[in-house]
Amino acid sequence: MVIATELCALSEYRIYPGNGKLFIRRDGKPVFLGSSKAYSLTLQRKKPAKLVWTQAWRRLHKKGLAETTAKKRTRRVNKVARAVVGVSLEEIRKKASVKPEVRAAQRDAALKEIKARKAANKDKKAGRGQQARATGAGQRTKMPKNVKR
């Protein structure tokens, strides 16, 4: 035997026969209310979503859904190594597989080579400066700056 039940307009609980009130709005729409509490709050024009005990609030704040639906698993994105312009994928992998000690030694060697190159350039420039001073070529007469007094 099936019992005809209505749903409360405010709380969305089932209203069994003989319980609740039927409230007819001005526009003629029937509103079923399950309790005097629901009736009073409806007359005060309270929003069901702001009342913690109503189904509307529970739906809005995602309460009671854990047992019905399992949480979806998120797939982890796999990193894909790609070649960069000027460097192939194999070269990148070789550099990554080199041990840190070897890499440090290579860095030190490169720094020494750069320092040696700078020292050589400095010596060349110093030699040129002495030649220029000896010959006097390329010297300019100093012009006074325009200063207002």
Backbone as JSON, one array per atom type, in Angstrom:
{
  "sequence": "MVIATELCALSEYRIYPGNGKLFIRRDGKPVFLGSSKAYSLTLQRKKPAKLVWTQAWRRLHKKGLAETTAKKRTRRVNKVARAVVGVSLEEIRKKASVKPEVRAAQRDAALKEIKARKAANKDKKAGRGQQARATGAGQRTKMPKNVKR",
  "N": [[0.83, -1.18, 0.0], [0.62, 2.15, -0.92], [1.39, 5.28, 0.44], [0.17, 8.49, -0.03], [2.24, 11.14, -0.07], [3.22, 14.52, 0.6], [5.62, 17.12, -0.19], [7.3, 19.32, 1.98], [7.31, 22.77, 1.41], [9.28, 24.44, 2.41], [11.24, 23.0, 4.03], [11.55, 20.65, 2.64], [11.0, 18.16, 3.62], [9.17, 15.01, 3.98], [5.61, 15.09, 4.08], [3.22, 13.53, 5.81], [-0.15, 12.16, 5.48], [-2.63, 14.01, 7.29], [-0.93, 15.62, 8.68], [0.78, 18.81, 8.95], [0.24, 21.94, 7.11], [-1.81, 23.41, 4.59], [-1.15, 26.03, 2.62], [-2.48, 28.64, 0.83], [-1.3, 30.67, -1.61], [-1.39, 34.2, -2.63], [-1.43, 34.31, -5.4], [-2.74, 32.02, -5.93], [-1.44, 29.61, -5.82], [-0.93, 26.48, -4.3], [0.73, 25.85, -1.24], [2.48, 23.53, 0.51], [3.16, 23.0, 3.89], [5.14, 21.56, 6.38], [5.26, 21.86, 9.19], [4.53, 23.91, 12.09], [6.63, 25.52, 12.52], [7.85, 25.68, 9.98], [5.78, 26.94, 8.65], [5.62, 29.42, 10.02], [8.18, 30.48, 9.44], [7.97, 30.69, 6.68], [6.0, 32.64, 6.4], [7.46, 34.74, 7.39], [9.08, 35.17, 5.34], [11.58, 33.86, 5.08], [14.58, 32.59, 3.67], [14.99, 29.31, 2.51], [17.55, 28.29, 1.99], [19.19, 29.56, 3.75], [18.67, 28.53, 6.18], [19.87, 26.25, 8.39], [18.89, 23.66, 8.91], [17.37, 22.83, 6.77], [16.76, 21.06, 3.64], [17.54, 22.45, 1.39], [19.65, 24.09, 2.27], [21.49, 22.11, 2.98], [21.98, 20.94, 0.5], [23.14, 23.11, -0.85], [25.51, 23.43, 0.59], [26.82, 21.08, 0.15], [26.32, 18.74, 1.76], [26.01, 15.44, 3.05], [26.45, 14.02, 0.7], [28.52, 12.27, 0.44], [28.11, 9.52, 0.95], [26.53, 8.75, -1.19], [27.78, 9.3, -3.69], [30.97, 8.45, -4.86], [34.13, 10.1, -4.56], [35.57, 11.61, -7.41], [38.46, 10.39, -9.02], [41.43, 12.15, -9.62], [43.45, 12.47, -12.45], [46.93, 12.14, -12.62], [49.16, 14.29, -14.23], [51.53, 13.38, -16.57], [54.97, 14.2, -16.9], [56.47, 15.31, -19.86], [59.41, 15.03, -21.62], [60.9, 17.33, -23.77], [62.62, 18.31, -26.76], [64.73, 21.18, -26.94], [65.16, 24.21, -28.79], [68.06, 24.0, -30.6], [69.22, 22.16, -28.89], [69.24, 18.73, -28.64], [67.04, 16.03, -27.58], [68.44, 13.82, -26.65], [70.92, 14.94, -25.9], [70.11, 16.55, -23.76], [69.26, 14.59, -21.95], [71.72, 13.27, -21.53], [73.19, 15.29, -20.21], [71.66, 15.53, -17.91], [72.06, 13.09, -16.72], [74.7, 13.14, -15.95], [77.06, 13.03, -13.27], [77.02, 15.05, -10.24], [79.59, 15.79, -9.28], [81.24, 15.62, -11.51], [80.03, 17.54, -13.09], [80.52, 19.84, -11.57], [83.31, 19.94, -11.76], [83.58, 20.44, -14.51], [82.4, 22.97, -14.62], [84.2, 24.47, -13.07], [86.48, 24.26, -14.68], [85.61, 25.64, -16.95], [85.26, 28.2, -15.86], [87.91, 28.86, -15.17], [89.05, 28.95, -17.7], [87.67, 31.12, -18.8], [88.56, 33.19, -17.12], [91.28, 33.17, -17.8], [91.12, 33.98, -20.45], [90.09, 36.57, -20.13], [92.21, 37.76, -18.78], [94.18, 37.67, -20.75], [93.03, 39.37, -22.66], [93.1, 41.75, -21.22], [95.84, 42.19, -20.98], [96.45, 42.63, -23.65], [95.02, 45.0, -24.16], [96.32, 46.75, -22.4], [98.86, 46.85, -23.56], [98.26, 48.11, -25.99], [97.43, 50.63, -25.08], [99.79, 51.76, -24.06], [101.28, 52.02, -26.4], [99.73, 53.9, -27.75], [99.94, 56.14, -26.09], [102.63, 56.67, -26.34], [102.95, 57.47, -28.99], [101.14, 59.5, -29.14], [98.89, 59.65, -30.64], [95.44, 60.0, -31.38], [94.63, 61.6, -29.27], [92.58, 64.05, -27.71], [91.82, 67.55, -27.5], [90.81, 69.02, -24.46], [87.6, 70.29, -24.01], [86.04, 73.08, -22.48], [83.2, 72.75, -20.27], [79.89, 74.0, -20.76], [79.14, 76.28, -18.51], [76.99, 78.1, -16.53], [77.41, 81.2, -14.93]],
  "CA": [[0.0, 0.0, 0.0], [1.41, 3.36, -1.07], [0.79, 6.43, 1.1], [0.41, 9.72, -0.77], [2.88, 12.15, 0.78], [3.61, 15.77, -0.04], [6.9, 17.65, 0.28], [7.23, 20.65, 2.59], [7.88, 23.79, 0.51], [10.42, 25.07, 3.04], [12.29, 22.08, 4.46], [11.57, 19.53, 1.69], [10.74, 16.88, 4.3], [7.9, 14.41, 3.6], [4.45, 15.4, 4.93], [2.27, 12.41, 5.75], [-1.55, 12.62, 5.62], [-3.05, 14.4, 8.63], [0.08, 16.52, 9.25], [1.14, 20.0, 8.19], [-0.77, 22.89, 6.69], [-1.85, 23.79, 3.18], [-1.22, 27.48, 2.58], [-2.75, 29.07, -0.54], [-0.72, 32.0, -1.82], [-2.27, 35.17, -3.3], [-1.56, 33.96, -6.82], [-3.55, 30.81, -6.04], [-0.61, 28.41, -5.81], [-0.94, 25.83, -2.99], [2.05, 25.62, -0.64], [2.39, 22.59, 1.62], [4.16, 23.24, 4.93], [5.1, 20.38, 7.24], [5.19, 22.13, 10.62], [4.23, 25.31, 12.42], [7.93, 26.2, 12.36], [7.99, 25.96, 8.55], [4.72, 27.91, 8.33], [6.04, 30.71, 10.57], [9.34, 30.98, 8.69], [7.51, 31.05, 5.34], [5.32, 33.94, 6.52], [8.51, 35.74, 7.62], [9.82, 35.19, 4.06], [12.96, 33.39, 5.26], [15.05, 31.75, 2.56], [15.34, 27.97, 3.01], [18.99, 28.04, 1.83], [19.9, 30.17, 4.87], [18.31, 27.79, 7.4], [20.81, 25.12, 8.4], [18.22, 22.37, 9.03], [16.6, 22.51, 5.56], [17.46, 20.32, 2.59], [18.13, 23.42, 0.47], [20.95, 24.48, 2.83], [22.39, 20.94, 2.9], [22.36, 20.79, -0.91], [24.01, 24.23, -1.18], [26.8, 23.25, 1.26], [27.34, 19.74, -0.21], [26.27, 17.84, 2.91], [25.32, 14.17, 2.85], [26.67, 13.46, -0.64], [29.67, 11.36, 0.47], [27.71, 8.12, 0.87], [25.86, 8.45, -2.44], [28.72, 9.29, -4.81], [32.39, 8.42, -4.5], [34.87, 11.22, -5.13], [36.26, 11.27, -8.66], [39.92, 10.41, -8.94], [42.05, 13.03, -10.6], [44.6, 11.84, -13.09], [48.18, 12.9, -12.55], [49.72, 14.59, -15.55], [52.92, 12.92, -16.7], [55.85, 15.16, -17.54], [57.04, 14.84, -21.11], [60.64, 15.76, -21.95], [60.92, 17.73, -25.18], [63.85, 18.94, -27.2], [64.72, 22.63, -27.0], [65.82, 24.66, -30.01], [69.52, 23.99, -30.5], [69.68, 21.03, -28.06], [68.38, 17.57, -28.87], [66.57, 15.34, -26.37], [69.52, 12.94, -26.17], [71.91, 15.78, -25.21], [69.52, 16.95, -22.47], [69.3, 13.41, -21.07], [73.11, 13.04, -21.15], [73.56, 16.29, -19.21], [70.94, 15.24, -16.67], [72.6, 11.87, -16.11], [76.07, 13.37, -15.48], [77.12, 13.17, -11.81], [77.27, 16.43, -9.8], [81.03, 16.07, -9.15], [81.77, 15.86, -12.87], [79.49, 18.82, -13.54], [81.24, 20.88, -10.84], [84.65, 20.02, -12.35], [83.43, 21.1, -15.81], [82.13, 24.38, -14.36], [85.46, 25.08, -12.63], [87.36, 24.36, -15.84], [85.09, 26.71, -17.8], [85.56, 29.48, -15.2], [89.35, 29.12, -15.32], [89.28, 29.29, -19.11], [87.15, 32.48, -19.0], [89.49, 34.09, -16.43], [92.5, 33.24, -18.6], [90.8, 34.77, -21.64], [89.98, 37.96, -19.7], [93.56, 38.25, -18.47], [94.85, 37.87, -22.03], [92.46, 40.59, -23.25], [93.56, 42.88, -20.44], [97.23, 42.41, -21.37], [96.45, 43.22, -25.0], [94.57, 46.4, -24.05], [97.38, 47.51, -21.72], [99.9, 47.05, -24.57], [97.79, 49.11, -26.95], [97.39, 51.94, -24.42], [101.16, 52.29, -23.97], [101.68, 52.45, -27.75], [98.98, 55.12, -28.1], [100.51, 57.24, -25.32], [103.97, 56.96, -26.85], [102.86, 58.17, -30.27], [100.32, 60.71, -28.99], [97.78, 59.62, -31.6], [94.1, 59.78, -30.82], [94.33, 62.45, -28.12], [91.74, 65.21, -28.02], [91.96, 68.66, -26.56], [89.64, 69.08, -23.6], [86.77, 71.48, -24.19], [85.33, 73.39, -21.22], [81.76, 72.56, -20.28], [79.14, 75.25, -20.69], [78.71, 76.48, -17.13], [76.47, 79.46, -16.32], [77.89, 81.76, -13.64]],
  "C": [[0.88, 1.25, 0.0], [0.66, 4.52, -0.42], [1.16, 7.67, 0.31], [1.0, 10.76, 0.19], [3.2, 13.37, -0.07], [4.99, 16.15, 0.47], [6.68, 19.04, 0.84], [7.94, 21.65, 1.67], [9.14, 24.42, 1.09], [11.54, 24.05, 3.3], [12.51, 20.92, 3.5], [11.51, 18.18, 2.39], [9.4, 16.34, 3.82], [6.82, 14.81, 4.61], [3.45, 14.26, 4.75], [0.85, 12.93, 5.95], [-1.91, 12.9, 7.08], [-2.06, 15.34, 9.3], [0.25, 17.74, 8.36], [-0.04, 20.89, 7.84], [-0.67, 23.11, 5.2], [-2.11, 25.28, 3.13], [-1.42, 27.86, 1.13], [-2.23, 30.5, -0.68], [-1.7, 32.9, -2.57], [-2.51, 34.82, -4.76], [-2.31, 32.65, -7.02], [-2.75, 29.52, -5.98], [-0.64, 27.79, -4.41], [0.49, 25.55, -2.51], [1.86, 24.71, 0.56], [3.52, 22.86, 2.61], [4.01, 22.19, 6.01], [4.92, 20.66, 8.71], [4.86, 23.6, 10.84], [5.5, 26.15, 12.28], [8.11, 26.61, 10.89], [6.98, 27.03, 8.11], [5.14, 29.3, 8.77], [7.18, 31.3, 9.76], [8.96, 31.38, 7.26], [6.81, 32.41, 5.37], [6.32, 35.07, 6.76], [9.4, 35.93, 6.39], [11.3, 34.84, 4.23], [13.33, 32.49, 4.1], [15.48, 30.4, 3.1], [16.84, 27.69, 2.95], [19.8, 28.64, 2.99], [19.58, 29.49, 6.2], [19.04, 26.46, 7.39], [20.11, 23.77, 8.37], [17.44, 21.97, 7.78], [17.45, 21.76, 4.53], [18.13, 21.27, 1.6], [19.51, 23.85, 0.95], [21.95, 23.34, 2.69], [22.88, 20.72, 1.46], [23.37, 21.86, -1.31], [25.41, 24.04, -0.6], [27.36, 21.83, 1.11], [27.41, 18.8, 1.0], [25.53, 16.56, 2.53], [25.49, 13.55, 1.48], [27.73, 12.39, -0.64], [29.24, 9.91, 0.31], [27.08, 7.77, -0.47], [26.85, 8.38, -3.62], [30.15, 9.3, -4.3], [33.09, 9.59, -5.19], [35.6, 10.77, -6.39], [37.76, 11.34, -8.46], [40.47, 11.33, -10.02], [43.29, 12.34, -11.17], [45.81, 12.73, -12.98], [48.73, 13.09, -13.95], [51.18, 14.15, -15.55], [53.74, 13.97, -17.41], [56.44, 14.54, -18.79], [58.27, 15.7, -21.42], [60.62, 16.08, -23.44], [62.25, 18.39, -25.49], [63.66, 20.46, -27.25], [65.46, 23.02, -28.27], [67.33, 24.69, -29.78], [70.06, 22.82, -29.67], [68.71, 19.87, -28.27], [68.02, 16.91, -27.54], [67.65, 14.46, -25.79], [70.56, 13.74, -25.39], [71.4, 16.21, -23.84], [69.6, 15.8, -21.49], [70.72, 13.1, -20.62], [73.54, 14.01, -20.05], [72.88, 16.01, -17.87], [71.54, 14.04, -15.95], [74.03, 12.03, -15.59], [76.06, 13.61, -13.98], [77.48, 14.6, -11.41], [78.75, 16.77, -9.7], [81.64, 16.41, -10.5], [81.3, 17.22, -13.37], [80.21, 19.98, -12.87], [82.64, 21.07, -11.42], [84.6, 20.74, -13.7], [83.22, 22.61, -15.62], [83.41, 25.11, -13.96], [86.41, 25.28, -13.81], [86.92, 25.51, -16.76], [85.4, 28.08, -17.2], [87.03, 29.85, -15.33], [89.67, 29.59, -16.73], [88.82, 30.73, -19.39], [88.08, 33.49, -18.34], [90.77, 34.27, -17.24], [92.28, 34.13, -19.83], [90.72, 36.26, -21.28], [91.35, 38.56, -19.42], [94.33, 38.53, -19.75], [94.35, 39.15, -22.7], [92.96, 41.83, -22.53], [95.01, 43.23, -20.82], [97.3, 43.08, -22.74], [96.08, 44.7, -24.94], [95.64, 47.27, -23.41], [98.51, 47.81, -22.71], [99.52, 48.12, -25.57], [97.82, 50.51, -26.35], [98.77, 52.56, -24.34], [101.62, 52.78, -25.33], [100.99, 53.77, -28.1], [99.57, 56.32, -27.36], [101.87, 57.65, -25.88], [103.88, 57.79, -28.14], [102.06, 59.46, -30.16], [99.15, 60.73, -29.94], [96.46, 59.4, -30.85], [93.78, 60.65, -29.63], [93.51, 63.65, -28.59], [92.04, 66.31, -27.03], [90.69, 68.75, -25.74], [88.93, 70.41, -23.8], [86.08, 71.77, -22.87], [83.84, 73.19, -21.37], [81.09, 73.93, -20.2], [78.57, 75.39, -19.29], [78.22, 77.92, -17.02], [76.91, 79.95, -14.96], [77.06, 82.91, -13.21]]
}
